[in-house]
PDB file of C-alpha atoms in Angstrom:
ATOM      1  CA  GLU A   1       0.000   0.000   0.000  1.00  0.00           C
ATOM      2  CA  ALA A   2       1.473   3.335  -1.029  1.00  0.00           C
ATOM      3  CA  GLY A   3       1.797   5.869   1.770  1.00  0.00           C
ATOM      4  CA  VAL A   4       0.769   9.488   1.975  1.00  0.00           C
ATOM      5  CA  ALA A   5       2.756  11.504  -0.547  1.00  0.00           C
ATOM      6  CA  GLN A   6       3.796  15.079   0.134  1.00  0.00           C
ATOM      7  CA  SER A   7       5.812  17.584  -1.815  1.00  0.00           C
ATOM      8  CA  PRO A   8       8.051  19.417  -1.676  1.00  0.00           C
ATOM      9  CA  ARG A   9      10.158  17.986   1.160  1.00  0.00           C
ATOM     10  CA  TYR A  10      11.810  21.290   1.910  1.00  0.00           C
ATOM     11  CA  LYS A  11      11.048  24.910   1.073  1.00  0.00           C
ATOM     12  CA  ILE A  12      12.822  28.125   1.963  1.00  0.00           C
ATOM     13  CA  ILE A  13      11.068  31.402   1.228  1.00  0.00           C
ATOM     14  CA  GLU A  14      11.304  34.998   2.292  1.00  0.00           C
ATOM     15  CA  LYS A  15       8.647  36.536   4.491  1.00  0.00           C
ATOM     16  CA  ARG A  16       5.691  37.941   2.594  1.00  0.00           C
ATOM     17  CA  GLN A  17       6.171  35.428  -0.204  1.00  0.00           C
ATOM     18  CA  SER A  18       3.628  32.731  -0.936  1.00  0.00           C
ATOM     19  CA  VAL A  19       4.067  28.959  -0.837  1.00  0.00           C
ATOM     20  CA  ALA A  20       1.979  25.891  -1.595  1.00  0.00           C
ATOM     21  CA  PHE A  21       2.192  22.322  -0.379  1.00  0.00           C
ATOM     22  CA  TRP A  22       0.679  19.272  -2.003  1.00  0.00           C
ATOM     23  CA  CYS A  23      -0.608  16.045  -0.489  1.00  0.00           C
ATOM     24  CA  ASN A  24      -1.898  12.828  -2.002  1.00  0.00           C
ATOM     25  CA  PRO A  25      -3.500  10.567   0.618  1.00  0.00           C
ATOM     26  CA  ILE A  26      -3.748   6.816   0.696  1.00  0.00           C
ATOM     27  CA  SER A  27      -6.208   5.585  -1.899  1.00  0.00           C
ATOM     28  CA  GLY A  28      -9.661   5.170  -0.421  1.00  0.00           C
ATOM     29  CA  HIS A  29      -9.006   7.290   2.666  1.00  0.00           C
ATOM     30  CA  ALA A  30     -11.899   9.703   2.925  1.00  0.00           C
ATOM     31  CA  THR A  31     -10.440  11.906   5.628  1.00  0.00           C
ATOM     32  CA  LEU A  32      -7.450  14.160   5.116  1.00  0.00           C
ATOM     33  CA  TYR A  33      -5.736  16.358   7.684  1.00  0.00           C
ATOM     34  CA  TRP A  34      -3.164  19.127   7.528  1.00  0.00           C
ATOM     35  CA  TYR A  35      -1.078  19.617  10.654  1.00  0.00           C
ATOM     36  CA  GLN A  36       1.522  22.213  11.561  1.00  0.00           C
ATOM     37  CA  GLN A  37       4.354  21.009  13.763  1.00  0.00           C
ATOM     38  CA  ILE A  38       6.658  23.618  15.212  1.00  0.00           C
ATOM     39  CA  LEU A  39      10.003  22.297  16.432  1.00  0.00           C
ATOM     40  CA  GLY A  40       9.678  20.685  19.851  1.00  0.00           C
ATOM     41  CA  GLN A  41       5.879  20.696  19.873  1.00  0.00           C
ATOM     42  CA  GLY A  42       3.100  18.280  19.053  1.00  0.00           C
ATOM     43  CA  PRO A  43       1.293  18.525  15.722  1.00  0.00           C
ATOM     44  CA  LYS A  44      -1.455  21.138  15.628  1.00  0.00           C
ATOM     45  CA  LEU A  45      -4.468  20.515  13.429  1.00  0.00           C
ATOM     46  CA  LEU A  46      -4.985  23.184  10.777  1.00  0.00           C
ATOM     47  CA  ILE A  47      -7.796  21.676   8.737  1.00  0.00           C
ATOM     48  CA  GLN A  48      -9.682  18.416   8.362  1.00  0.00           C
ATOM     49  CA  PHE A  49     -11.480  17.313   5.195  1.00  0.00           C
ATOM     50  CA  GLN A  50     -14.045  14.569   4.803  1.00  0.00           C
ATOM     51  CA  ASN A  51     -13.992  13.774   1.080  1.00  0.00           C
ATOM     52  CA  ASN A  52     -13.968  17.292  -0.404  1.00  0.00           C
ATOM     53  CA  GLY A  53     -15.822  19.001   2.437  1.00  0.00           C
ATOM     54  CA  VAL A  54     -14.278  20.840   5.367  1.00  0.00           C
ATOM     55  CA  VAL A  55     -15.031  19.267   8.766  1.00  0.00           C
ATOM     56  CA  ASP A  56     -12.884  21.496  10.979  1.00  0.00           C
ATOM     57  CA  ASP A  57     -10.832  24.554  10.077  1.00  0.00           C
ATOM     58  CA  SER A  58     -11.181  26.391  13.364  1.00  0.00           C
ATOM     59  CA  GLN A  59      -7.417  26.636  13.899  1.00  0.00           C
ATOM     60  CA  LEU A  60      -6.554  27.660  10.352  1.00  0.00           C
ATOM     61  CA  PRO A  61      -5.341  31.292  10.163  1.00  0.00           C
ATOM     62  CA  LYS A  62      -7.710  32.132   7.369  1.00  0.00           C
ATOM     63  CA  ASP A  63      -6.242  35.543   6.691  1.00  0.00           C
ATOM     64  CA  ARG A  64      -3.157  33.887   5.239  1.00  0.00           C
ATOM     65  CA  PHE A  65      -3.753  30.144   5.008  1.00  0.00           C
ATOM     66  CA  SER A  66      -6.056  28.367   2.599  1.00  0.00           C
ATOM     67  CA  ALA A  67      -6.592  24.743   1.694  1.00  0.00           C
ATOM     68  CA  GLU A  68      -8.638  22.823  -0.784  1.00  0.00           C
ATOM     69  CA  ARG A  69      -9.320  19.236  -1.640  1.00  0.00           C
ATOM     70  CA  LEU A  70     -10.837  19.151  -5.061  1.00  0.00           C
ATOM     71  CA  LYS A  71     -12.497  15.895  -6.122  1.00  0.00           C
ATOM     72  CA  GLY A  72     -11.976  14.517  -2.636  1.00  0.00           C
ATOM     73  CA  VAL A  73      -8.538  13.108  -3.354  1.00  0.00           C
ATOM     74  CA  ASP A  74      -5.365  15.192  -3.221  1.00  0.00           C
ATOM     75  CA  SER A  75      -5.104  18.473  -1.416  1.00  0.00           C
ATOM     76  CA  THR A  76      -3.109  21.691  -1.418  1.00  0.00           C
ATOM     77  CA  LEU A  77      -2.303  24.004   1.470  1.00  0.00           C
ATOM     78  CA  LYS A  78      -1.275  27.562   0.676  1.00  0.00           C
ATOM     79  CA  ILE A  79       0.245  30.331   2.748  1.00  0.00           C
ATOM     80  CA  GLN A  80       0.085  33.885   1.442  1.00  0.00           C
ATOM     81  CA  PRO A  81       1.830  35.956   2.661  1.00  0.00           C
ATOM     82  CA  ALA A  82       4.186  33.935   4.841  1.00  0.00           C
ATOM     83  CA  LYS A  83       5.445  35.145   8.207  1.00  0.00           C
ATOM     84  CA  LEU A  84       8.549  34.136  10.124  1.00  0.00           C
ATOM     85  CA  GLU A  85       6.411  32.249  12.662  1.00  0.00           C
ATOM     86  CA  ASP A  86       5.094  29.990   9.890  1.00  0.00           C
ATOM     87  CA  SER A  87       8.444  28.158   9.894  1.00  0.00           C
ATOM     88  CA  ALA A  88       7.469  24.601  10.750  1.00  0.00           C
ATOM     89  CA  VAL A  89       6.930  21.149   9.322  1.00  0.00           C
ATOM     90  CA  TYR A  90       3.581  20.793   7.563  1.00  0.00           C
ATOM     91  CA  LEU A  91       2.283  17.269   7.850  1.00  0.00           C
ATOM     92  CA  CYS A  92      -0.498  15.735   5.849  1.00  0.00           C
ATOM     93  CA  ALA A  93      -2.296  12.680   7.201  1.00  0.00           C
ATOM     94  CA  SER A  94      -5.159  10.529   6.033  1.00  0.00           C
ATOM     95  CA  SER A  95      -7.467   7.991   7.629  1.00  0.00           C
ATOM     96  CA  GLN A  96     -10.306   5.756   6.578  1.00  0.00           C
ATOM     97  CA  ASP A  97     -12.786   7.286   8.947  1.00  0.00           C
ATOM     98  CA  ARG A  98     -13.734  10.814   9.934  1.00  0.00           C
ATOM     99  CA  GLY A  99     -12.762  10.589  13.586  1.00  0.00           C
ATOM    100  CA  PRO A 100      -9.893   8.897  15.393  1.00  0.00           C
ATOM    101  CA  GLY A 101     -11.503   5.509  14.964  1.00  0.00           C
ATOM    102  CA  TYR A 102      -8.621   4.571  12.732  1.00  0.00           C
ATOM    103  CA  GLY A 103      -4.976   5.440  13.043  1.00  0.00           C
ATOM    104  CA  TYR A 104      -3.719   8.256  10.927  1.00  0.00           C
ATOM    105  CA  THR A 105      -1.062   7.666   8.310  1.00  0.00           C
ATOM    106  CA  PHE A 106       1.244  10.625   8.010  1.00  0.00           C
ATOM    107  CA  GLY A 107       3.294  11.775   5.072  1.00  0.00           C
ATOM    108  CA  SER A 108       6.943  12.715   5.472  1.00  0.00           C
ATOM    109  CA  GLY A 109       6.023  16.385   5.721  1.00  0.00           C
ATOM    110  CA  THR A 110       7.240  19.604   4.166  1.00  0.00           C
ATOM    111  CA  ARG A 111       9.782  21.545   6.187  1.00  0.00           C
ATOM    112  CA  LEU A 112       9.166  25.251   5.619  1.00  0.00           C
ATOM    113  CA  THR A 113      11.721  27.870   6.565  1.00  0.00           C
ATOM    114  CA  VAL A 114      10.684  31.511   6.303  1.00  0.00           C
ATOM    115  CA  VAL A 115      13.590  33.959   6.361  1.00  0.00           C
TER     116      VAL A 115
ATOM    117  CA  GLY B   1     -12.487  23.236  26.047  1.00  0.00           C
ATOM    118  CA  GLN B   2     -10.585  20.015  26.217  1.00  0.00           C
ATOM    119  CA  GLN B   3      -7.082  20.159  27.626  1.00  0.00           C
ATOM    120  CA  VAL B   4      -4.384  17.534  27.492  1.00  0.00           C
ATOM    121  CA  MET B   5      -1.281  17.176  29.604  1.00  0.00           C
ATOM    122  CA  GLN B   6       1.489  14.776  28.669  1.00  0.00           C
ATOM    123  CA  ILE B   7       4.340  14.122  31.071  1.00  0.00           C
ATOM    124  CA  PRO B   8       7.230  14.058  31.370  1.00  0.00           C
ATOM    125  CA  GLN B   9       8.413  16.388  28.638  1.00  0.00           C
ATOM    126  CA  TYR B  10      11.788  14.664  28.447  1.00  0.00           C
ATOM    127  CA  GLN B  11      13.200  11.405  29.750  1.00  0.00           C
ATOM    128  CA  HIS B  12      16.795  10.294  29.495  1.00  0.00           C
ATOM    129  CA  VAL B  13      17.393   6.675  30.511  1.00  0.00           C
ATOM    130  CA  GLN B  14      20.154   4.106  30.495  1.00  0.00           C
ATOM    131  CA  GLU B  15      19.634   1.408  27.893  1.00  0.00           C
ATOM    132  CA  GLY B  16      17.797  -1.445  29.528  1.00  0.00           C
ATOM    133  CA  GLU B  17      15.861   0.765  31.945  1.00  0.00           C
ATOM    134  CA  ASP B  18      12.113   1.148  31.728  1.00  0.00           C
ATOM    135  CA  PHE B  19      10.276   4.220  30.435  1.00  0.00           C
ATOM    136  CA  THR B  20       6.754   5.520  30.978  1.00  0.00           C
ATOM    137  CA  THR B  21       4.863   8.469  29.550  1.00  0.00           C
ATOM    138  CA  TYR B  22       1.470   9.630  30.784  1.00  0.00           C
ATOM    139  CA  CYS B  23      -1.334  11.460  29.070  1.00  0.00           C
ATOM    140  CA  ASN B  24      -4.136  13.159  31.021  1.00  0.00           C
ATOM    141  CA  SER B  25      -7.295  14.724  29.659  1.00  0.00           C
ATOM    142  CA  SER B  26      -9.625  17.223  31.284  1.00  0.00           C
ATOM    143  CA  THR B  27     -12.608  15.494  29.692  1.00  0.00           C
ATOM    144  CA  THR B  28     -13.765  11.924  29.178  1.00  0.00           C
ATOM    145  CA  LEU B  29     -12.395  10.424  25.998  1.00  0.00           C
ATOM    146  CA  SER B  30     -13.974   8.167  23.440  1.00  0.00           C
ATOM    147  CA  ASN B  31     -10.579   6.747  22.566  1.00  0.00           C
ATOM    148  CA  ILE B  32      -6.879   7.494  22.630  1.00  0.00           C
ATOM    149  CA  GLN B  33      -4.136   6.756  20.168  1.00  0.00           C
ATOM    150  CA  TRP B  34      -0.380   6.653  20.580  1.00  0.00           C
ATOM    151  CA  TYR B  35       2.209   7.675  18.009  1.00  0.00           C
ATOM    152  CA  LYS B  36       5.987   7.527  17.820  1.00  0.00           C
ATOM    153  CA  GLN B  37       8.041  10.116  15.971  1.00  0.00           C
ATOM    154  CA  ARG B  38      11.710   9.410  15.351  1.00  0.00           C
ATOM    155  CA  PRO B  39      14.070  12.399  15.166  1.00  0.00           C
ATOM    156  CA  GLY B  40      13.555  14.049  11.785  1.00  0.00           C
ATOM    157  CA  GLY B  41      10.677  11.739  10.969  1.00  0.00           C
ATOM    158  CA  HIS B  42       6.909  11.847  10.970  1.00  0.00           C
ATOM    159  CA  PRO B  43       4.475  10.414  13.534  1.00  0.00           C
ATOM    160  CA  VAL B  44       3.782   6.709  13.145  1.00  0.00           C
ATOM    161  CA  PHE B  45       0.647   5.131  14.546  1.00  0.00           C
ATOM    162  CA  LEU B  46       1.275   2.620  17.334  1.00  0.00           C
ATOM    163  CA  ILE B  47      -2.089   1.696  18.815  1.00  0.00           C
ATOM    164  CA  GLN B  48      -5.618   2.775  19.692  1.00  0.00           C
ATOM    165  CA  LEU B  49      -7.378   2.200  23.018  1.00  0.00           C
ATOM    166  CA  VAL B  50     -11.157   2.356  23.260  1.00  0.00           C
ATOM    167  CA  LYS B  51     -12.435   0.504  26.317  1.00  0.00           C
ATOM    168  CA  SER B  52     -12.303   1.617  29.922  1.00  0.00           C
ATOM    169  CA  GLY B  53      -9.384  -0.057  31.700  1.00  0.00           C
ATOM    170  CA  GLU B  54      -8.075  -1.537  28.467  1.00  0.00           C
ATOM    171  CA  VAL B  55      -4.513  -2.860  28.396  1.00  0.00           C
ATOM    172  CA  LYS B  56      -2.728  -3.738  25.177  1.00  0.00           C
ATOM    173  CA  LYS B  57       0.778  -5.011  24.603  1.00  0.00           C
ATOM    174  CA  GLN B  58       3.125  -4.845  21.661  1.00  0.00           C
ATOM    175  CA  LYS B  59       6.317  -6.718  22.494  1.00  0.00           C
ATOM    176  CA  ARG B  60       8.043  -4.499  25.087  1.00  0.00           C
ATOM    177  CA  LEU B  61       5.368  -1.763  24.908  1.00  0.00           C
ATOM    178  CA  THR B  62       2.354  -1.779  27.230  1.00  0.00           C
ATOM    179  CA  PHE B  63      -0.519   0.661  26.732  1.00  0.00           C
ATOM    180  CA  GLN B  64      -3.199   1.356  29.333  1.00  0.00           C
ATOM    181  CA  PHE B  65      -6.443   3.300  29.243  1.00  0.00           C
ATOM    182  CA  GLY B  66      -7.724   4.539  32.582  1.00  0.00           C
ATOM    183  CA  GLU B  67     -10.961   3.311  34.109  1.00  0.00           C
ATOM    184  CA  ALA B  68     -12.470   6.788  33.832  1.00  0.00           C
ATOM    185  CA  LYS B  69     -11.207   7.132  30.236  1.00  0.00           C
ATOM    186  CA  LYS B  70      -9.434  10.353  31.102  1.00  0.00           C
ATOM    187  CA  ASN B  71      -5.856   9.154  31.171  1.00  0.00           C
ATOM    188  CA  SER B  72      -3.524   6.748  29.499  1.00  0.00           C
ATOM    189  CA  SER B  73       0.029   5.520  29.750  1.00  0.00           C
ATOM    190  CA  LEU B  74       2.657   3.973  27.528  1.00  0.00           C
ATOM    191  CA  HIS B  75       5.295   1.843  29.234  1.00  0.00           C
ATOM    192  CA  ILE B  76       8.416   0.467  27.562  1.00  0.00           C
ATOM    193  CA  THR B  77      10.216  -2.366  29.317  1.00  0.00           C
ATOM    194  CA  ALA B  78      13.982  -2.640  28.956  1.00  0.00           C
ATOM    195  CA  THR B  79      14.503   0.213  26.521  1.00  0.00           C
ATOM    196  CA  GLN B  80      16.676  -0.204  23.466  1.00  0.00           C
ATOM    197  CA  THR B  81      18.363   2.440  21.326  1.00  0.00           C
ATOM    198  CA  THR B  82      15.713   1.876  18.673  1.00  0.00           C
ATOM    199  CA  ASP B  83      13.111   3.267  21.095  1.00  0.00           C
ATOM    200  CA  VAL B  84      14.583   6.761  20.807  1.00  0.00           C
ATOM    201  CA  GLY B  85      12.033   9.336  19.681  1.00  0.00           C
ATOM    202  CA  THR B  86       9.096  11.384  20.822  1.00  0.00           C
ATOM    203  CA  TYR B  87       5.921   9.639  21.915  1.00  0.00           C
ATOM    204  CA  PHE B  88       2.628  11.468  21.427  1.00  0.00           C
ATOM    205  CA  CYS B  89      -0.866  10.694  22.574  1.00  0.00           C
ATOM    206  CA  LEU B  90      -3.810  11.715  20.400  1.00  0.00           C
ATOM    207  CA  LEU B  91      -7.047  12.318  22.220  1.00  0.00           C
ATOM    208  CA  GLY B  92     -10.374  11.556  20.631  1.00  0.00           C
ATOM    209  CA  SER B  93     -13.583  12.918  22.096  1.00  0.00           C
ATOM    210  CA  SER B  94     -17.055  13.030  20.643  1.00  0.00           C
ATOM    211  CA  ALA B  95     -17.563  16.508  22.070  1.00  0.00           C
ATOM    212  CA  SER B  96     -14.228  18.103  21.431  1.00  0.00           C
ATOM    213  CA  LYS B  97     -11.530  18.476  18.889  1.00  0.00           C
ATOM    214  CA  ILE B  98      -8.998  15.773  18.205  1.00  0.00           C
ATOM    215  CA  ILE B  99      -5.745  16.996  19.694  1.00  0.00           C
ATOM    216  CA  PHE B 100      -2.200  15.765  20.177  1.00  0.00           C
ATOM    217  CA  GLY B 101      -0.391  15.861  23.464  1.00  0.00           C
ATOM    218  CA  SER B 102       2.850  17.818  23.646  1.00  0.00           C
ATOM    219  CA  GLY B 103       4.910  14.639  23.523  1.00  0.00           C
ATOM    220  CA  THR B 104       7.562  12.963  25.650  1.00  0.00           C
ATOM    221  CA  ARG B 105      11.030  12.895  24.161  1.00  0.00           C
ATOM    222  CA  LEU B 106      12.930   9.737  25.029  1.00  0.00           C
ATOM    223  CA  SER B 107      16.711   9.620  24.766  1.00  0.00           C
ATOM    224  CA  ILE B 108      18.847   6.632  25.716  1.00  0.00           C
ATOM    225  CA  ARG B 109      22.402   6.231  26.978  1.00  0.00           C
ATOM    226  CA  PRO B 110      23.945   3.142  25.380  1.00  0.00           C
TER     227      PRO B 110
END
């Protein structure tokens, strides 16, 4: 079974620039999550999709972050404009079910550095 | 809202010693999951606990879910260098958001 694919693996941008991350979940997984993990902290949920609908985006900074999951498969997360405090690893995860009834499978993440 | 406390934040042990991390929730949970994240890696699912008082074992790892379903522990017997990493709990509640604990970072002296 192929895992969760993410790209790019690393990205360095200047503040106020924009950046986009891509995620392709495990085939058949209806639920997709984007997490932000700052160094030394636990992952923080940014947005949760069920198929192509948003279930929870309460912690997404909507003034600068946006995400979409067209056709209920792969997803993109965008930051525009980026701030220094956005430096983190952005993890995508997928699961078969909406809630934590099933373990999440995480991708390798995108490490973003904003300078 | 729901709050989670995971302790300790760090643990440094001699290889062969035991290790335990605890996760405590302010609200009753529907389930709890445990993940391991190696340095530079991504979280990997270890196990899910659902029933009150449930105990599950995976080789040297023992997972417990409290009777009140508000706390959980992960115990590693006779640690090995391959156990190095950060262990996170993930709390699931029907009434609240799904949130990760802050993690316990385990380091081992060979």
